[in-house]
Structure formats: C-alpha cells, structure tokens
Amino acid sequence: MLSPVYLVRPATEADAPEINGIVNYEIDHSVNNFNYGPRSEEGCLDWFRSTINGGYPILVATTTLGDGKEVVGGYASLGSFRQKDGYRFTAEYSVYIHHEHRRRGLGRMLLKELLAEAKKREFRAIIGSISEGNEASLRLADEFGFRVVGTFKENGFKFDRWIDNTFIELLL
Ligand SMILES: CC(C)(COP(=O)(O)OP(=O)(O)OC[C@H]1O[C@@H](n2cnc3c(N)ncnc32)[C@H](O)[C@@H]1OP(=O)(O)O)[C@@H](O)C(=O)NCCC(=O)NCCS
C-alpha cells in the first residue's frame, strides 16, 4: 500500500472537532496530557480562538482519502508559557498526532513548520513539557536541538500515580 501524502497548513475553526478528538484520545489513554476528562467541543473552540487571538499559530497535517475527504492526522500549536509581560517572547509548544497516523513523520513535519512560524513571529524561547515515559517526544525534540532544562519530580498526578515532568527549551 502507498503511504499517504500529508500537507501542513494553518488550522481553521472547522478543524477544531478533529483536533479535539486527537487530544481527547490522549487524555483518555496517556499521561501526556494531565487533564482527567475530555474537553468539550466548545472548550476546544475557546482554546482555538484564544490561541489565534493571542498571536500563536495552530497548524494541522492533513491527508486526503480516496473519497476526497480531508482528514486531520495531527496538529501543532504554540501557546502562552506564562502570563506576565516579560514572558511574551516565550511560548510553549504542543504536538499531537492521531494514534493511527503515528510514526509517519508527521510530528517531525509539524514541529519543523511550527518552529519556522515561531521564528517568523519573533519568539525567542520555545518550551516543551514532557511527561515521564514519553520517549517519542524527547527524541523528536532532541532532533531539533531542544535541551533538557530539568525534571520536576512528581508534579503530576494521574491514573492514581505521581508523574515526573521534564522541561525542555530551544532558543530560536
Ligand atoms: C510524540 C509524537 C508527537 C511523535 O509524532 P510522530 O508523528 O509519531 O513522530 P515521527 O514519525 O515524526 O517521528 C520522528 C522521530 O521521533 C521519534 N519517535 C517517534 N515515535 C517514537 C516512538 N514511539 N518511540 C521512540 N521514538 C519515537 C523518533 O526519533 C522518530 O524518528 P524515526 O522515525 O526516524 O526514528 C506522537 O507520538 C504523539 O502525538 N504522541 C502523543 C502526544 C504527545 O505526547 N505529544 C507531546 C506533548 S507536547
């Protein structure tokens, strides 16, 4: 079977339900997202609008099925790291790939475009927060030159256990 072709483009509000489905799957199945329960579609739209209005990008990687339907395979975004004025050139990134579209290079494609977009928008420091056991994210980030800042011990609690959390940073 031919591997599908994916394109990266800026997300639109119409992509929000598929983005939310990808995030909610991760909330249900992993400690990569510290929420306990699903985000509503309305909550996702709120996040979408405040991200775009805050001057941060949201990108999607999509592929087109045989019937012409476009499917979102994953997304990447930047968001506020901390609210205080002096942090305005710093952003925290997220990359989520649909579980059926992983290991096809989408994370790499999206992070590359996201960092290019971050540079265009004159962000200086890009921060990642990686939960214990998420080797895939650490390896992907390492490819782009992120350095490990340090590990918070047991600052997360999910599925009845404490979880460590590693912060990584890339200066653009
Ligand atoms: C982490 C994640 C974004 C990687 O996306 P992906 O599209 O599957 O990754 P890619 O195919 O682009 O792989 C790029 C590199 O990442 C690393 N990688 C990806 N998946 C991996 C895995 N399961 N185990 C180890 N390394 C992995 C490898 O170095 C890989 O390069 P290679 O395939 O040449 O060996 C994806 O697994 C994901 O969405 N995970 C859940 C959500 C999440 O944890 N997001 C991060 C929080 S911000």
Short mmCIF file of C-alpha atoms and ligand atoms in Angstrom, two decimals:
data_model
loop_
_atom_site.label_atom_id
_atom_site.label_comp_id
_atom_site.label_asym_id
_atom_site.label_seq_id
_atom_site.Cartn_x
_atom_site.Cartn_y
_atom_site.Cartn_z
CA MET A 1 0.00 0.00 0.00
CA LEU A 2 1.26 3.51 -0.82
CA SER A 3 1.87 5.66 2.27
CA PRO A 4 -0.46 8.64 2.42
CA VAL A 5 0.75 12.12 1.49
CA TYR A 6 0.36 14.75 4.20
CA LEU A 7 0.32 18.51 3.87
CA VAL A 8 0.84 21.05 6.65
CA ARG A 9 -1.37 24.14 6.69
CA PRO A 10 -2.69 26.67 9.22
CA ALA A 11 -5.66 25.23 11.10
CA THR A 12 -9.13 26.72 10.78
CA GLU A 13 -12.04 26.55 13.21
CA ALA A 14 -13.51 23.79 11.05
CA ASP A 15 -10.57 21.58 12.13
CA ALA A 16 -11.36 22.03 15.83
CA PRO A 17 -13.55 18.89 16.25
CA GLU A 18 -10.86 16.63 14.76
CA ILE A 19 -8.12 18.32 16.81
CA ASN A 20 -10.26 17.81 19.89
CA GLY A 21 -10.77 14.14 19.08
CA ILE A 22 -6.99 13.66 18.91
CA VAL A 23 -6.44 15.43 22.24
CA ASN A 24 -9.31 13.62 23.97
CA TYR A 25 -7.92 10.24 22.89
CA GLU A 26 -4.62 11.19 24.52
CA ILE A 27 -6.39 12.40 27.69
CA ASP A 28 -8.14 9.02 27.92
CA HIS A 29 -5.15 6.84 27.18
CA SER A 30 -1.99 8.51 28.47
CA VAL A 31 -0.32 10.80 30.95
CA ASN A 32 0.97 13.00 28.11
CA ASN A 33 -1.91 15.34 28.88
CA PHE A 34 -2.63 15.92 32.57
CA ASN A 35 -6.37 16.51 32.17
CA TYR A 36 -8.60 13.76 33.58
CA GLY A 37 -11.72 14.21 31.48
CA PRO A 38 -12.48 15.08 27.85
CA ARG A 39 -12.52 18.66 26.60
CA SER A 40 -15.86 19.71 25.13
CA GLU A 41 -16.10 20.97 21.55
CA GLU A 42 -16.98 24.37 22.96
CA GLY A 43 -13.88 24.25 25.19
CA CYS A 44 -11.79 23.40 22.15
CA LEU A 45 -13.22 26.33 20.19
CA ASP A 46 -12.43 28.64 23.14
CA TRP A 47 -8.85 27.35 23.15
CA PHE A 48 -8.65 27.76 19.36
CA ARG A 49 -9.86 31.35 19.39
CA SER A 50 -7.77 32.48 22.36
CA THR A 51 -4.66 30.87 20.83
CA ILE A 52 -5.11 32.60 17.46
CA ASN A 53 -6.17 35.90 19.06
CA GLY A 54 -3.15 35.67 21.37
CA GLY A 55 -0.85 35.69 18.33
CA TYR A 56 0.07 31.98 18.45
CA PRO A 57 -0.07 29.58 15.48
CA ILE A 58 -2.04 26.33 15.16
CA LEU A 59 -1.03 24.05 12.29
CA VAL A 60 -2.56 20.80 11.06
CA ALA A 61 -1.16 17.99 8.95
CA THR A 62 -3.85 16.58 6.71
CA THR A 63 -4.24 13.85 4.16
CA THR A 64 -6.97 13.28 1.60
CA LEU A 65 -8.79 9.96 1.48
CA GLY A 66 -9.85 8.18 -1.71
CA ASP A 67 -13.33 9.71 -1.48
CA GLY A 68 -11.79 13.22 -1.42
CA LYS A 69 -12.42 13.76 2.31
CA GLU A 70 -9.64 15.61 4.10
CA VAL A 71 -8.56 14.07 7.42
CA VAL A 72 -6.51 15.73 10.16
CA GLY A 73 -3.60 13.43 11.10
CA GLY A 74 -2.17 15.72 13.74
CA TYR A 75 -1.70 19.26 14.89
CA ALA A 76 0.92 21.51 16.46
CA SER A 77 0.47 24.78 18.28
CA LEU A 78 2.16 27.39 20.41
CA GLY A 79 0.62 28.90 23.49
CA SER A 80 1.40 31.14 26.39
CA PHE A 81 4.14 29.85 28.70
CA ARG A 82 3.28 32.30 31.49
CA GLN A 83 1.06 35.34 31.51
CA LYS A 84 3.43 38.01 32.84
CA ASP A 85 4.62 40.63 30.31
CA GLY A 86 8.27 39.64 30.39
CA TYR A 87 7.44 36.16 29.08
CA ARG A 88 5.95 37.45 25.85
CA PHE A 89 8.79 36.17 23.66
CA THR A 90 8.50 32.68 25.16
CA ALA A 91 5.94 30.10 24.04
CA GLU A 92 5.09 26.52 24.99
CA TYR A 93 4.56 24.08 22.13
CA SER A 94 2.23 21.12 21.70
CA VAL A 95 2.33 18.43 19.01
CA TYR A 96 -0.29 15.71 18.93
CA ILE A 97 -0.54 13.05 16.25
CA HIS A 98 -3.63 10.87 15.82
CA HIS A 99 -2.73 7.42 17.16
CA GLU A 100 -3.41 5.81 13.76
CA HIS A 101 -1.11 8.27 11.96
CA ARG A 102 1.98 7.99 14.16
CA ARG A 103 5.50 7.14 13.05
CA ARG A 104 4.88 8.51 9.55
CA GLY A 105 6.94 11.66 10.02
CA LEU A 106 4.00 13.93 10.90
CA GLY A 107 5.43 15.03 14.26
CA ARG A 108 8.67 15.98 12.53
CA MET A 109 6.86 17.83 9.70
CA LEU A 110 4.65 19.76 12.10
CA LEU A 111 7.40 20.69 14.57
CA LYS A 112 9.63 21.92 11.73
CA GLU A 113 6.88 24.20 10.38
CA LEU A 114 5.88 25.30 13.88
CA LEU A 115 9.42 26.38 14.72
CA ALA A 116 9.70 28.24 11.41
CA GLU A 117 6.45 30.02 12.24
CA ALA A 118 7.71 30.78 15.76
CA LYS A 119 10.81 32.38 14.32
CA LYS A 120 8.74 34.46 11.90
CA ARG A 121 6.70 35.71 14.85
CA GLU A 122 9.91 36.58 16.69
CA PHE A 123 9.57 34.21 19.61
CA ARG A 124 12.88 33.67 21.36
CA ALA A 125 12.42 30.64 23.62
CA ILE A 126 10.24 27.61 22.90
CA ILE A 127 9.43 25.43 25.88
CA GLY A 128 8.19 21.85 25.97
CA SER A 129 6.78 19.99 28.93
CA ILE A 130 7.26 16.24 28.55
CA SER A 131 5.68 13.67 30.86
CA GLU A 132 7.63 10.76 32.24
CA GLY A 133 7.87 7.89 29.78
CA ASN A 134 7.26 9.99 26.66
CA GLU A 135 10.44 8.90 24.88
CA ALA A 136 8.93 9.67 21.48
CA SER A 137 8.55 13.37 22.31
CA LEU A 138 12.02 13.62 23.84
CA ARG A 139 13.62 12.02 20.80
CA LEU A 140 11.67 14.19 18.39
CA ALA A 141 12.61 17.37 20.30
CA ASP A 142 16.24 16.30 20.51
CA GLU A 143 16.36 16.19 16.70
CA PHE A 144 15.55 19.90 16.63
CA GLY A 145 18.18 20.82 19.23
CA PHE A 146 16.00 21.23 22.31
CA ARG A 147 17.98 20.91 25.55
CA VAL A 148 16.67 19.35 28.72
CA VAL A 149 16.26 22.08 31.35
CA GLY A 150 15.36 19.77 34.22
CA THR A 151 12.82 17.35 35.62
CA PHE A 152 10.14 18.20 38.13
CA LYS A 153 9.66 15.20 40.36
CA GLU A 154 6.07 14.10 40.86
CA ASN A 155 4.43 17.40 39.92
CA GLY A 156 1.71 15.50 38.04
CA PHE A 157 -0.89 13.04 39.34
CA LYS A 158 -2.99 10.92 37.01
CA PHE A 159 -4.30 7.35 36.88
CA ASP A 160 -3.58 7.07 40.62
CA ARG A 161 0.14 7.74 40.40
CA TRP A 162 2.67 10.54 40.59
CA ILE A 163 4.30 11.57 37.34
CA ASP A 164 7.58 13.41 36.70
CA ASN A 165 7.68 16.14 34.12
CA THR A 166 10.70 17.27 32.10
CA PHE A 167 11.01 20.79 30.75
CA ILE A 168 12.93 21.31 27.51
CA GLU A 169 13.87 24.53 25.73
CA LEU A 170 15.02 25.69 22.31
CA LEU A 171 16.33 29.22 21.67
CA LEU A 172 15.50 30.45 18.18
C1 LIG B 1 5.44 12.34 20.11
C2 LIG B 1 4.67 12.37 18.81
C3 LIG B 1 4.21 13.79 18.54
C4 LIG B 1 5.59 11.89 17.66
O1 LIG B 1 4.91 12.05 16.43
P1 LIG B 1 5.10 11.04 15.21
O2 LIG B 1 4.46 11.63 14.02
O3 LIG B 1 4.64 9.68 15.59
O4 LIG B 1 6.69 11.05 15.07
P2 LIG B 1 7.54 11.00 13.72
O5 LIG B 1 7.05 9.89 12.85
O6 LIG B 1 7.62 12.35 13.12
O7 LIG B 1 8.97 10.56 14.30
C5 LIG B 1 10.05 11.48 14.42
C6 LIG B 1 11.06 10.90 15.40
O8 LIG B 1 10.52 10.92 16.73
C7 LIG B 1 10.98 9.76 17.45
N1 LIG B 1 9.84 8.87 17.73
C8 LIG B 1 8.57 8.96 17.26
N2 LIG B 1 7.79 7.99 17.79
C9 LIG B 1 8.59 7.27 18.60
C10 LIG B 1 8.37 6.15 19.44
N3 LIG B 1 7.16 5.57 19.55
N4 LIG B 1 9.41 5.69 20.18
C11 LIG B 1 10.62 6.26 20.12
N5 LIG B 1 10.91 7.35 19.31
C12 LIG B 1 9.90 7.83 18.57
C13 LIG B 1 11.95 9.05 16.53
O9 LIG B 1 13.23 9.58 16.77
C14 LIG B 1 11.41 9.45 15.16
O10 LIG B 1 12.36 9.36 14.14
P3 LIG B 1 12.50 7.97 13.30
O11 LIG B 1 11.11 7.54 12.94
O12 LIG B 1 13.31 8.37 12.13
O13 LIG B 1 13.15 7.00 14.24
C15 LIG B 1 3.45 11.38 18.85
O14 LIG B 1 3.91 10.13 19.32
C16 LIG B 1 2.30 11.84 19.71
O15 LIG B 1 1.43 12.56 19.26
N6 LIG B 1 2.28 11.41 21.00
C17 LIG B 1 1.18 11.71 21.89
C18 LIG B 1 1.03 13.18 22.19
C19 LIG B 1 2.25 13.74 22.83
O16 LIG B 1 2.89 13.09 23.64
N7 LIG B 1 2.56 14.97 22.49
C20 LIG B 1 3.68 15.64 23.07
C21 LIG B 1 3.28 16.52 24.18
S1 LIG B 1 3.63 18.19 23.68
#
